[in-house]
Tab-separated table of C-alpha atoms and ligand atoms in Angstrom:
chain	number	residue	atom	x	y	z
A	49	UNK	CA	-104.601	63.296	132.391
A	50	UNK	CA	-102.632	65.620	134.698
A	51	UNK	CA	-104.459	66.145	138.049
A	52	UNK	CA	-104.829	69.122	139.709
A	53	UNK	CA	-102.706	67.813	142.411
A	54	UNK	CA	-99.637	67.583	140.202
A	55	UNK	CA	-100.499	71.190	138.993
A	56	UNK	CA	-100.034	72.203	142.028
A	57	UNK	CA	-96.999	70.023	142.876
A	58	UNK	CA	-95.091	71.932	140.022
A	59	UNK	CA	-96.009	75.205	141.555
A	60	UNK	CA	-94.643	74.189	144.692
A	61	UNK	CA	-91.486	73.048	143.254
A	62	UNK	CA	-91.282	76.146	141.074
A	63	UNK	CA	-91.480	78.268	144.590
A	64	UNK	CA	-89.105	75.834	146.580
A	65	UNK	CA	-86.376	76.730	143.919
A	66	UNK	CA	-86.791	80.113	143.196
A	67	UNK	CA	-86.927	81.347	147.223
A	68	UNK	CA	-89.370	82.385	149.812
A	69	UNK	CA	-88.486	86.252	148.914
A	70	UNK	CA	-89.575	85.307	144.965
A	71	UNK	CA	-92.520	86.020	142.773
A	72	UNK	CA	-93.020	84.619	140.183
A	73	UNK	CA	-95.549	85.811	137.228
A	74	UNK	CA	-96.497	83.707	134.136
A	75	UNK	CA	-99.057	84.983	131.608
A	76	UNK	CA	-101.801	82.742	129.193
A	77	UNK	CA	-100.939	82.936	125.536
A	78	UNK	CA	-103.035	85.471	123.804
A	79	UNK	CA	-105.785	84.473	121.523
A	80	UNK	CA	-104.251	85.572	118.173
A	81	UNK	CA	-105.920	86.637	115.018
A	82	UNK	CA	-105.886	85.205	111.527
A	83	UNK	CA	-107.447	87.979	110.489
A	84	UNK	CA	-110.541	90.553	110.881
A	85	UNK	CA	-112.444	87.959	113.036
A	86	UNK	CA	-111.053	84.994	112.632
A	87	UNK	CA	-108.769	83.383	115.497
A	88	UNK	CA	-106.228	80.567	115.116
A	89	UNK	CA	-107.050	77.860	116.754
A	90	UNK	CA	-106.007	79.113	120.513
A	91	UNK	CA	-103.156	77.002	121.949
A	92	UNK	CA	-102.437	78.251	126.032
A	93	UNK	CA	-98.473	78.718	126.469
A	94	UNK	CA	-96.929	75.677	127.780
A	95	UNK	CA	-95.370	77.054	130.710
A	96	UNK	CA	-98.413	78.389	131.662
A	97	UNK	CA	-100.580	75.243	131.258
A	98	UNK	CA	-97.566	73.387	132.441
A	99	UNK	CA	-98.666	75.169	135.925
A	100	UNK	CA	-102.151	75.298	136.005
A	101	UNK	CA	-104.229	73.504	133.396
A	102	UNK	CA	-106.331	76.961	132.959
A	103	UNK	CA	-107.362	76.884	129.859
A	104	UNK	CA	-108.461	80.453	128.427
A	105	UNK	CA	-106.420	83.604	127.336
A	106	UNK	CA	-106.284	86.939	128.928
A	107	UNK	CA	-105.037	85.222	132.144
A	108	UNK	CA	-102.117	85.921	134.738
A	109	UNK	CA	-100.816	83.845	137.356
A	110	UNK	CA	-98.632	85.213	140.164
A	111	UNK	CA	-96.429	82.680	142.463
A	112	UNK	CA	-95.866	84.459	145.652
A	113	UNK	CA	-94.283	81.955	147.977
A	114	UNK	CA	-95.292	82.085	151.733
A	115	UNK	CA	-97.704	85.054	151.382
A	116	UNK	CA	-100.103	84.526	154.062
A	117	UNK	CA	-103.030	85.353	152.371
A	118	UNK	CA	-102.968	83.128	149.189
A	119	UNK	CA	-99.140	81.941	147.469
A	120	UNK	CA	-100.997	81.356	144.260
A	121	UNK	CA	-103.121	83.704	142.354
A	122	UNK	CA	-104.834	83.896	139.187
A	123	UNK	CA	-106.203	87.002	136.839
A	124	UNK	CA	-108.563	85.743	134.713
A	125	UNK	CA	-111.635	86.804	132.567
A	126	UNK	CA	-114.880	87.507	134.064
A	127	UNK	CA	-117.753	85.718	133.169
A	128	UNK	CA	-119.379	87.738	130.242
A	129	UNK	CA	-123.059	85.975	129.003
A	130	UNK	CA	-122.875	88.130	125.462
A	131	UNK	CA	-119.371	87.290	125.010
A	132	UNK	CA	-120.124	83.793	126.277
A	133	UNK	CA	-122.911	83.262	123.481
A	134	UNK	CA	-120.142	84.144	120.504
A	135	UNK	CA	-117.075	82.449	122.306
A	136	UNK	CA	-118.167	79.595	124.669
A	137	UNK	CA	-117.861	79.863	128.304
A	138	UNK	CA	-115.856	81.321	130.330
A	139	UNK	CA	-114.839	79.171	133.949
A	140	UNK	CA	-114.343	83.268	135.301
A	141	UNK	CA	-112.589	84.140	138.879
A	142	UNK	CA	-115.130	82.357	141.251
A	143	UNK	CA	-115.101	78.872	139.705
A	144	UNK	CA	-111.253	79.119	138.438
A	145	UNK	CA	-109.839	79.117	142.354
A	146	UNK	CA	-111.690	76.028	143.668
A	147	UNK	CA	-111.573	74.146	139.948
A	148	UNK	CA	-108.137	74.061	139.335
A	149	UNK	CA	-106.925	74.463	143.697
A	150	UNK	CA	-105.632	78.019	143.933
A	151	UNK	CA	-106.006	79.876	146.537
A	152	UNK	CA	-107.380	83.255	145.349
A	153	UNK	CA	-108.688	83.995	141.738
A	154	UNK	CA	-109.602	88.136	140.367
A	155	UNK	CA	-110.666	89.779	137.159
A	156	UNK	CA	-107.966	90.332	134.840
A	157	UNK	CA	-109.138	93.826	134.417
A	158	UNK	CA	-108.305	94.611	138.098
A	159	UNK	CA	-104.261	93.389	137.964
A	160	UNK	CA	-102.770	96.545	137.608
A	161	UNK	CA	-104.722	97.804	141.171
A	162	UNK	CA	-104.114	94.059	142.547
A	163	UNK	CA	-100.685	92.657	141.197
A	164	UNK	CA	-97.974	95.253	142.151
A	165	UNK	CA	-99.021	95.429	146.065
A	166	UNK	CA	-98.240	91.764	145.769
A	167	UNK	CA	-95.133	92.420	144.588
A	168	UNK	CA	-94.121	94.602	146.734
A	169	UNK	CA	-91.204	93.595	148.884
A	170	UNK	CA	-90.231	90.615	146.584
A	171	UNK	CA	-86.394	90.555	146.461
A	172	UNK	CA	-86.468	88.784	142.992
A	173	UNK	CA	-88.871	88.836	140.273
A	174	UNK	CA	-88.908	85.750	137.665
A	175	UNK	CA	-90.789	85.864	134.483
A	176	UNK	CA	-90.426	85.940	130.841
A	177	UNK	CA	-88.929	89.271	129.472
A	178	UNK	CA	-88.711	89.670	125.653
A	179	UNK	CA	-91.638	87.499	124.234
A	180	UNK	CA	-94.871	89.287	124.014
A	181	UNK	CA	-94.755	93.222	123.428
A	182	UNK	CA	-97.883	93.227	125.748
A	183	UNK	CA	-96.742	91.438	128.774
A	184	UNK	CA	-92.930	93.218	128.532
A	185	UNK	CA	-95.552	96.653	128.529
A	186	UNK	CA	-97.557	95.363	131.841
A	187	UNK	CA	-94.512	94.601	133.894
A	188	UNK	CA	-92.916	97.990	133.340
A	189	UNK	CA	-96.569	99.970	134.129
A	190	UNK	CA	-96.597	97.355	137.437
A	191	UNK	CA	-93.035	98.593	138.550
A	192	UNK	CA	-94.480	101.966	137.904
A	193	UNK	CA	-97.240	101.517	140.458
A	194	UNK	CA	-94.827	100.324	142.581
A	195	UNK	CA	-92.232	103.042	142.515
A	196	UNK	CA	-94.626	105.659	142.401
A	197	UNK	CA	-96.875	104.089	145.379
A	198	UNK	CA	-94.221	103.833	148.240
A	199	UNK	CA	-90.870	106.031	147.153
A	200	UNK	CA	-89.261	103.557	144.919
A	201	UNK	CA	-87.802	100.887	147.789
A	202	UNK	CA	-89.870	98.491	147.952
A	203	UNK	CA	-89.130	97.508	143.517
A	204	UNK	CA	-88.249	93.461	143.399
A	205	UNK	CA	-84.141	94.167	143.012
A	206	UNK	CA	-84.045	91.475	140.778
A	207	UNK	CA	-85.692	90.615	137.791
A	208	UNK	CA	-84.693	86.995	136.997
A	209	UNK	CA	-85.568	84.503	133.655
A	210	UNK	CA	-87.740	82.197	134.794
A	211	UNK	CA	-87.096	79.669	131.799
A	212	UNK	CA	-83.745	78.503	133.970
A	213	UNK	CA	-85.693	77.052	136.672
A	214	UNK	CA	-89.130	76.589	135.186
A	215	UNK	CA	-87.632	74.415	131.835
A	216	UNK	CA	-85.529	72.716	134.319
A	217	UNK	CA	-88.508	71.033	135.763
A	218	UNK	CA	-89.848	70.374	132.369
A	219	UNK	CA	-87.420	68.483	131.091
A	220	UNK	CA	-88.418	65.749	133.078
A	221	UNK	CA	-91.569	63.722	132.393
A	222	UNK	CA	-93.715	62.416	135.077
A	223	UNK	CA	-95.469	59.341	134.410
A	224	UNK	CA	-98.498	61.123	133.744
A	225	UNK	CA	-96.973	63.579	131.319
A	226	UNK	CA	-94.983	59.852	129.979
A	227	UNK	CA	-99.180	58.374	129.741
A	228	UNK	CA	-99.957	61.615	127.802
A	229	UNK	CA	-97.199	60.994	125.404
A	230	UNK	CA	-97.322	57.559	125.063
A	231	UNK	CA	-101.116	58.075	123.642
A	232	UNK	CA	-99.634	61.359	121.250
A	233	UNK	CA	-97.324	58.706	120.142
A	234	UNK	CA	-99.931	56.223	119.386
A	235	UNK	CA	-102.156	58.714	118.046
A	236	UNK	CA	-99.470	59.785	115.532
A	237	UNK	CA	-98.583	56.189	114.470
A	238	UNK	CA	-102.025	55.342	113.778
A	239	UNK	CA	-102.347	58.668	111.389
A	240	UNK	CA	-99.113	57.220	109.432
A	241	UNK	CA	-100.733	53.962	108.977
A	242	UNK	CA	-104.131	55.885	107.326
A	243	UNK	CA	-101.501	58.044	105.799
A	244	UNK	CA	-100.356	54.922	104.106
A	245	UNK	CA	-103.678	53.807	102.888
A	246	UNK	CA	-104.045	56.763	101.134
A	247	UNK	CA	-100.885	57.117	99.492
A	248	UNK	CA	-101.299	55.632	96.271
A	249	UNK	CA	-99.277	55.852	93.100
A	250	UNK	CA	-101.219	59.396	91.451
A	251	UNK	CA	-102.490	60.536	94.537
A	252	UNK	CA	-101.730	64.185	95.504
A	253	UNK	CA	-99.704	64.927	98.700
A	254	UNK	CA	-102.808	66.605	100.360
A	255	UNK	CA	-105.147	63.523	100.177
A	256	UNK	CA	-102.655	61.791	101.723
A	257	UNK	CA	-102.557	64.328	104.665
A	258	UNK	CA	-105.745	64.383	104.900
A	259	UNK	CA	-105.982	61.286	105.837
A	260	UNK	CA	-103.724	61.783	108.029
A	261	UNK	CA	-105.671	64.408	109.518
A	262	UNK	CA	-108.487	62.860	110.058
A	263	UNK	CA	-107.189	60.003	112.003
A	264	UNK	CA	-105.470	62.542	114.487
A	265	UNK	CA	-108.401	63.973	114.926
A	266	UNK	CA	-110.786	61.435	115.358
A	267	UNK	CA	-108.779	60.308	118.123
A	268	UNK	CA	-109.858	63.902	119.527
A	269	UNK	CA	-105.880	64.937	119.162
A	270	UNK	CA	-104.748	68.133	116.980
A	271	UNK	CA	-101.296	68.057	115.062
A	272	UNK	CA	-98.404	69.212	116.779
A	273	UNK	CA	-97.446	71.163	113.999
A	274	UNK	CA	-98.069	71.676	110.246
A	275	UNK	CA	-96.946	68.269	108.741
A	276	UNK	CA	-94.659	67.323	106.500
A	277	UNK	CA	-95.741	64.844	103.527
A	278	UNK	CA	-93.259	64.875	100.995
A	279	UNK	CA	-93.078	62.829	97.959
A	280	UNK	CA	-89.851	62.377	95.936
A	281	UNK	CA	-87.978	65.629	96.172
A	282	UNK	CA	-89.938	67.324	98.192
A	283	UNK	CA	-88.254	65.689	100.977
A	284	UNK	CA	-85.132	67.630	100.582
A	285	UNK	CA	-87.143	70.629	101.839
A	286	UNK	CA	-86.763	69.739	105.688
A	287	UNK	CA	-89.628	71.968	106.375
A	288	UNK	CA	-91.833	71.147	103.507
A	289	UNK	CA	-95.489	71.999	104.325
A	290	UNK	CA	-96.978	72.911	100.647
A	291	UNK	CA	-98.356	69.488	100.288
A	292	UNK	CA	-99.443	70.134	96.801
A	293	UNK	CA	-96.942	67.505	94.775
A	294	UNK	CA	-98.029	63.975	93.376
A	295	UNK	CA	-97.100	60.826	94.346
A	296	UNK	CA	-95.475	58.658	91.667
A	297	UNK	CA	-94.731	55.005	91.636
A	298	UNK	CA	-91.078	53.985	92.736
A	299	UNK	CA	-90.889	57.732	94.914
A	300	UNK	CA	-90.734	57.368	98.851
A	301	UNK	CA	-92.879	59.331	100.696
A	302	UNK	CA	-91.590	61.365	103.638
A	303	UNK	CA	-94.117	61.567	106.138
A	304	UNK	CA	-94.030	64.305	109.506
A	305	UNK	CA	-96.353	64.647	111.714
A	306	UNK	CA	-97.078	64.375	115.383
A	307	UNK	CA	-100.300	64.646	117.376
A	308	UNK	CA	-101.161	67.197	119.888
A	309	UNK	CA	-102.996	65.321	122.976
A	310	UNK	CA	-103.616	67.564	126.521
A	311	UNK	CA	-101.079	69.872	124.993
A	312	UNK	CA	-98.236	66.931	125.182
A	313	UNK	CA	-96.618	66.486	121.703
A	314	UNK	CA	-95.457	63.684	119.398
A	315	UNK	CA	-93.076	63.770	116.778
A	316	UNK	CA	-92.790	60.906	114.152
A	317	UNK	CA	-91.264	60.692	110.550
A	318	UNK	CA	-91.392	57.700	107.983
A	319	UNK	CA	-90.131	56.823	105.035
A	320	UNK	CA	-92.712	55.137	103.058
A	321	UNK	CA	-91.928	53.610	99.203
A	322	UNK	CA	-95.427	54.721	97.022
A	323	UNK	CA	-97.072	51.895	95.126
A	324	UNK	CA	-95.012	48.636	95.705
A	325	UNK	CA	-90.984	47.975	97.745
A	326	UNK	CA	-87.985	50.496	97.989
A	327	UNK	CA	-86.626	50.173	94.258
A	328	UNK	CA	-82.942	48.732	94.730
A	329	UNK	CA	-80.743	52.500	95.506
A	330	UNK	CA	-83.931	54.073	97.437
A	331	UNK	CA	-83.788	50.763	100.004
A	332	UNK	CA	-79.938	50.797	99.905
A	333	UNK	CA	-79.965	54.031	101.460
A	334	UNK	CA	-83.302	53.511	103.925
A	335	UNK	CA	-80.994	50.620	105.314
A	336	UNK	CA	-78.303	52.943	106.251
A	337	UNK	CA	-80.307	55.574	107.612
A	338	UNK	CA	-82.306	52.908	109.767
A	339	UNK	CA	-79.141	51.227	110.602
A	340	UNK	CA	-78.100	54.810	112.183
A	341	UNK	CA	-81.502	55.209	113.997
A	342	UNK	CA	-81.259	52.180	115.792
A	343	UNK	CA	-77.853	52.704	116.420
A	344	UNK	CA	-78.771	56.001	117.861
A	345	UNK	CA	-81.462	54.907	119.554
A	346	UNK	CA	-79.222	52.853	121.549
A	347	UNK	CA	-77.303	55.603	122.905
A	348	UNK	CA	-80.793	56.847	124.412
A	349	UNK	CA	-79.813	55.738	127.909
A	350	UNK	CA	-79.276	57.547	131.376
A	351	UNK	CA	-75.702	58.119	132.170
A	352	UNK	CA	-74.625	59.358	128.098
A	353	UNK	CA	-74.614	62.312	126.637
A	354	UNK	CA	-77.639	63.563	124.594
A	355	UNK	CA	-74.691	64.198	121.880
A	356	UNK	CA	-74.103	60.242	121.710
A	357	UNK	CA	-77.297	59.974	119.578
A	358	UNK	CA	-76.047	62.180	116.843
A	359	UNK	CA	-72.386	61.245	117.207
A	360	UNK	CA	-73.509	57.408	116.213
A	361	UNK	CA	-75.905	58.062	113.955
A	362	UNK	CA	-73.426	60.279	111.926
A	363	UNK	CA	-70.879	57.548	112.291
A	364	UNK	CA	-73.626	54.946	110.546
A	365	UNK	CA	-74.642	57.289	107.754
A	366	UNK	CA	-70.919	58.469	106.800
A	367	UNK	CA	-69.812	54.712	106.781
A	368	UNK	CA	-73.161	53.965	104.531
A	369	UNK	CA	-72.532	56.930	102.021
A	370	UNK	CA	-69.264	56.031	102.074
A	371	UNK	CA	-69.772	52.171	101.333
A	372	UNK	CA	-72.205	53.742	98.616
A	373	UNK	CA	-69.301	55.578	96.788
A	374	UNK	CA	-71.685	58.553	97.291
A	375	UNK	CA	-68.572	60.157	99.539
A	376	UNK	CA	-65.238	59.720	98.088
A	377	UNK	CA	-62.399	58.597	100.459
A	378	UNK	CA	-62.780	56.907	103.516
A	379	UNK	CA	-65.291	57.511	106.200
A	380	UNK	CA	-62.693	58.758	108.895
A	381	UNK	CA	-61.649	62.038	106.165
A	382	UNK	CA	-65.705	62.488	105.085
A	383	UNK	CA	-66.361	62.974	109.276
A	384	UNK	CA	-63.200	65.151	109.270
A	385	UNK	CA	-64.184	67.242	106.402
A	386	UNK	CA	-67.634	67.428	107.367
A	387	UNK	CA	-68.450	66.822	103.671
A	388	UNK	CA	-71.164	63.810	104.831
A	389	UNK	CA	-72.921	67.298	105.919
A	390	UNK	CA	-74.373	67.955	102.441
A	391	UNK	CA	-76.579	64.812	102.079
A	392	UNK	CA	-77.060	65.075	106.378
A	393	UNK	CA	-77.488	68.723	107.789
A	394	UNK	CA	-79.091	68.736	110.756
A	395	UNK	CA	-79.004	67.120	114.423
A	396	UNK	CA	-80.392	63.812	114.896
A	397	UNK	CA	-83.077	64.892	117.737
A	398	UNK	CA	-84.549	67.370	120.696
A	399	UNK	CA	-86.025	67.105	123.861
A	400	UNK	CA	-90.294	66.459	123.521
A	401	UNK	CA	-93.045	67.333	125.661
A	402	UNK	CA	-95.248	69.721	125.842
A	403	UNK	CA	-93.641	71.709	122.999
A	404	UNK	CA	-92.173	69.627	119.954
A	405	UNK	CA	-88.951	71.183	120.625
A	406	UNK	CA	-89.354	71.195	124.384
A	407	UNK	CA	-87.818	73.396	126.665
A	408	UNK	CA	-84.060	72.322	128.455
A	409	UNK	CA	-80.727	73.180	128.354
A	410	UNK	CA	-78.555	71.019	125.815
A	411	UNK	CA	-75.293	72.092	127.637
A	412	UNK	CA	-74.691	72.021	131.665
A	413	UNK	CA	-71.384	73.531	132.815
A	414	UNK	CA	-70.446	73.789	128.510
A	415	UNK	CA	-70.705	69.919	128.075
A	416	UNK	CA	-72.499	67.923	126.668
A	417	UNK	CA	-75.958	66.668	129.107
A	418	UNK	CA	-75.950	63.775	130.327
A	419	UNK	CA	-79.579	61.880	129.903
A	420	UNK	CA	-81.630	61.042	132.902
A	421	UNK	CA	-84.649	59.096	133.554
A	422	UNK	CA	-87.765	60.593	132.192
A	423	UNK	CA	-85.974	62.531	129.742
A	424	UNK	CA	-87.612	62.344	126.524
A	425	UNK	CA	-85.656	62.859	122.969
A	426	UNK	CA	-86.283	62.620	119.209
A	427	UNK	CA	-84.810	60.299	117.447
A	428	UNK	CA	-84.187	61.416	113.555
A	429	UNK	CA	-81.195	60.797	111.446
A	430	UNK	CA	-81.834	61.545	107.656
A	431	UNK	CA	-80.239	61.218	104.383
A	432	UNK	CA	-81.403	64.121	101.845
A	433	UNK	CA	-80.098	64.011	97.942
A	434	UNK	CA	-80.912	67.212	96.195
A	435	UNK	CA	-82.657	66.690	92.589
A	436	UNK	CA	-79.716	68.844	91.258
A	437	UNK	CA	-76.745	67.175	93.097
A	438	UNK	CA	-74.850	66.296	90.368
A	439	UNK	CA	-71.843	65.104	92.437
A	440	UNK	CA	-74.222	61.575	92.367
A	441	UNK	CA	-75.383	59.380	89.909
A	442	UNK	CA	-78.618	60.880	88.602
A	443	UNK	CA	-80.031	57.302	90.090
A	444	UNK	CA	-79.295	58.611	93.525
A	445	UNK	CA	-80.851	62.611	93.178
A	446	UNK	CA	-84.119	64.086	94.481
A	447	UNK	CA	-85.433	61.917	97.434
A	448	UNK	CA	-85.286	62.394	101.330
A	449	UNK	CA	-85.356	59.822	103.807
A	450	UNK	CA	-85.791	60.352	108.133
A	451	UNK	CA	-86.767	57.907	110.188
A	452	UNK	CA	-88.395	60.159	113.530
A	453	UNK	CA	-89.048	58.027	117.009
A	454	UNK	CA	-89.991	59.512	120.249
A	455	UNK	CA	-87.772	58.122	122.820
A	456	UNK	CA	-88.166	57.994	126.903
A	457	UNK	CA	-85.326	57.385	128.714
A	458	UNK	CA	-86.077	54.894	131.769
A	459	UNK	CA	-84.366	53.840	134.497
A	460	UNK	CA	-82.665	50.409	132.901
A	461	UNK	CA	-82.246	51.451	129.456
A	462	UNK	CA	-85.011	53.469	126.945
A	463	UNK	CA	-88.889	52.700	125.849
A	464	UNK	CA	-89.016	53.787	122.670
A	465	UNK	CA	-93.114	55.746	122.451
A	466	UNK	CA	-93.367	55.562	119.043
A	467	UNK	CA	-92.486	51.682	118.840
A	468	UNK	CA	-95.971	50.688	117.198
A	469	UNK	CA	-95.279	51.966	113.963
A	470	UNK	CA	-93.508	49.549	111.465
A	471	UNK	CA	-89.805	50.666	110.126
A	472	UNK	CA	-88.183	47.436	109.205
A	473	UNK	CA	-87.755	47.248	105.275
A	474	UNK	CA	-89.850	43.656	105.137
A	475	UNK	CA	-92.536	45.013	107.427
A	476	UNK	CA	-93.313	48.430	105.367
A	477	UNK	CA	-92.849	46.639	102.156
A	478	UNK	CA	-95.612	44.037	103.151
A	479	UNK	CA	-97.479	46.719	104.660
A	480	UNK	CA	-97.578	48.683	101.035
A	481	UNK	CA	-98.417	45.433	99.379
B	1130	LIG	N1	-91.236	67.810	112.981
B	1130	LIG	C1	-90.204	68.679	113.406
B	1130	LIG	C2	-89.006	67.950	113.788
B	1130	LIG	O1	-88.850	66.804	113.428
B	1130	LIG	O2	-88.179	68.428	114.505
B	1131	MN	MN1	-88.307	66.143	115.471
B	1132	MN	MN1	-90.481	65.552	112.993
């Protein structure tokens, strides 16, 4: 659980870095239809929870460092009994200041009076330009106000992203952002193993996620996003989500999926063989890609670049297609070439946390990042052989293999989150047994 007091730790860091003559204004996500009546399942922007916990849509905060009559305010709904009887509750202005420890709380309905007079004077302005039409529409009527309230002077001269300093902070864990993930991770790695229960030679791919589903959420978690369970072929879609294929004896079974716990993600991919052990080409190539995994995994330490992952694992999986005779010539011309790229297109990991792909720059200064403590990376080389690759064997075609960890880095080397879940060839196969 995050307290309240580390909420409002990260807004005080937030307003340390961007300057006592800053404001700073993030909105809730909106609640967004499915259609006519229906909502999807509301998820609150993570930036936004990431600084206050609130809950509910239709909600504003402003950061407005060293203003003497409140530095952190919230717009939120109003309580609304008739609304609260189709909806749920509604925590509304009066309870949302003292519950979550801000210091002044209004209706939503009353920001565009409220907001720009708090603005007013602010030499920079940080927020998010660019992602929802509605918010982009707000700011512009609030510099309005402004302009047309006092002559036009007193207009923030700035407007600044706030995704430079705000993902910044992000990017590295606290322990009780690490706790949160550590139980996503465990969630997710208990789903695989009822996964694997259900994934029987004849079964279809969406009894097999819905056992899945069912696990995540009878530990009370959602799914971090729409998974993945791929049998045979299927795999070679990287985003597969149609889950409507059949399992068949000898296939392997490419399971994604991650649960959702407090908003904190986890991300987790395995291989599985359906009905009995990898037959003899399917295990050849599971070996490589675990032998790059572990190998990349490895590089998951403070002091390397997050590029070493990838850079390693590529090196393992070239050298294993290559031993293979599935890339002709030797490994150093395949890397040069870029050939290996056919059977391995995409990067071995991200950062994780409250989004799957969590916020974070990659690059600092144009190189490379280096990892720090409580930096938290995927893990997820792959080897993909399309059903119609007829540069192979017709033994090798139409499977996918990834092998997906969730990886902290620590102070002395790297705690892998994910670590409960089996990956070892003896392990699986006596687990499938
Ligand atoms: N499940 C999405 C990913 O592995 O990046
Ligand atoms: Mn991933
Ligand atoms: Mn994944």
């Amino acid at each position: 659980m995050i307290t309240v007091a580390e909420f409002a730790r990260r807004r005080r860091e937030l307003m340390r870095m961007a300057g006592a003559d800053a404001a700073l204004v993030v909105a809730a996500a909106p609640q967004r239809m499915r259609n006519a009546d229906a909502a999807w399942p509301y998820r609150q922007d993570s930036d936004f929870h990431y600084l206050t916990g609130f809950p509910e849509p239709d909600a504003v905060l402003a950061l407005l460092p060293g203003r003497a009559r409140g530095e952190v305010v919230l717009f939120c709904r109003e309580r609304d009994p008739q609304r609260e009887r189709l909806d749920g509750p509604r925590i509304g202005p009066d309870a949302a200041a003292a519950r979550f420890a801000l210091d002044d709380a209004f209706p939503v309905e009353d920001i565009d009076d409220i907001l720009p007079g708090m603005l007013e004077g602010r030499a920079r302005l940080y927020c998010h330009f660019g992602r929802e039409n509605e918010f982009d529409a707000q700011l512009l009527r609030w510099m309005r106000r402004l302009r047309s309230s006092r002559g036009g002077s007193v207009v923030p001269r700035e407007f600044v992203a706030l995704g430079h300093l705000l993902h910044e902070l992000r990017l590295y864990k606290s322990p009780a952002e690490l706790a949160l993930m550590r139980r996503a991770a465990k969630v997710a790695a208990d789903a695989q193993l009822a996964a694997l229960r259900a994934a029987r030679p004849g079964a279809a791919e969406y009894e097999v996620e819905a056992a899945l589903l069912h696990a995540l959420r009878a530990h009370g978690a959602v799914p971090s996003y729409p998974p993945t369970v791929a049998a045979g072929a299927n795999a070679c879609v990287l985003h597969y989500t149609a889950n409507r294929g059949k399992l068949a004896r000898g296939d392997l079974l490419l399971i994604d999926a991650g649960a959702e716990i407090e908003c904190y993600a986890s991300d987790v991919t395995r291989t599985w063989p359906v009905g009995g052990n990898y037959p003899r080409e399917r295990r050849a190539l599971y070996e490589v890609v675990l032998e790059a995994q572990l190998a990349a995994i490895d590089e998951v330490r403070a002091g390397r670049a997050f590029t070493a992952a990838h850079d390693t694992a590529t090196r393992v999986i070239v050298a294993g297609l290559c031993a293979l005779k599935l890339l002709p010539g030797s490994p150093r011309a395949a890397l040069e070439s870029g050939g290996y790229q056919r059977f391995f297109p995409h990067k071995t990991g991200h950062w994780i946390g409250l989004d799957v792909h969590d916020v974070g720059d990659y690059r600092v200064d144009d190189e490379p990042r280096m990892l720090e403590p409580g930096m938290v990376v995927t893990v997820e080389p792959g080897i993909y052989i399309a059903p119609d690759d007829t540069s192979v064997p017709a033994k090798w075609r139409g499977l996918g293999i990834r092998i997906e960890d969730d990886v902290a880095v620590t102070a002395r080397g790297q705690e892998v989150l994910t670590a409960a879940l089996p990956k070892d060839v003896a392990t699986v196969e006596a687990l499938v047994n």
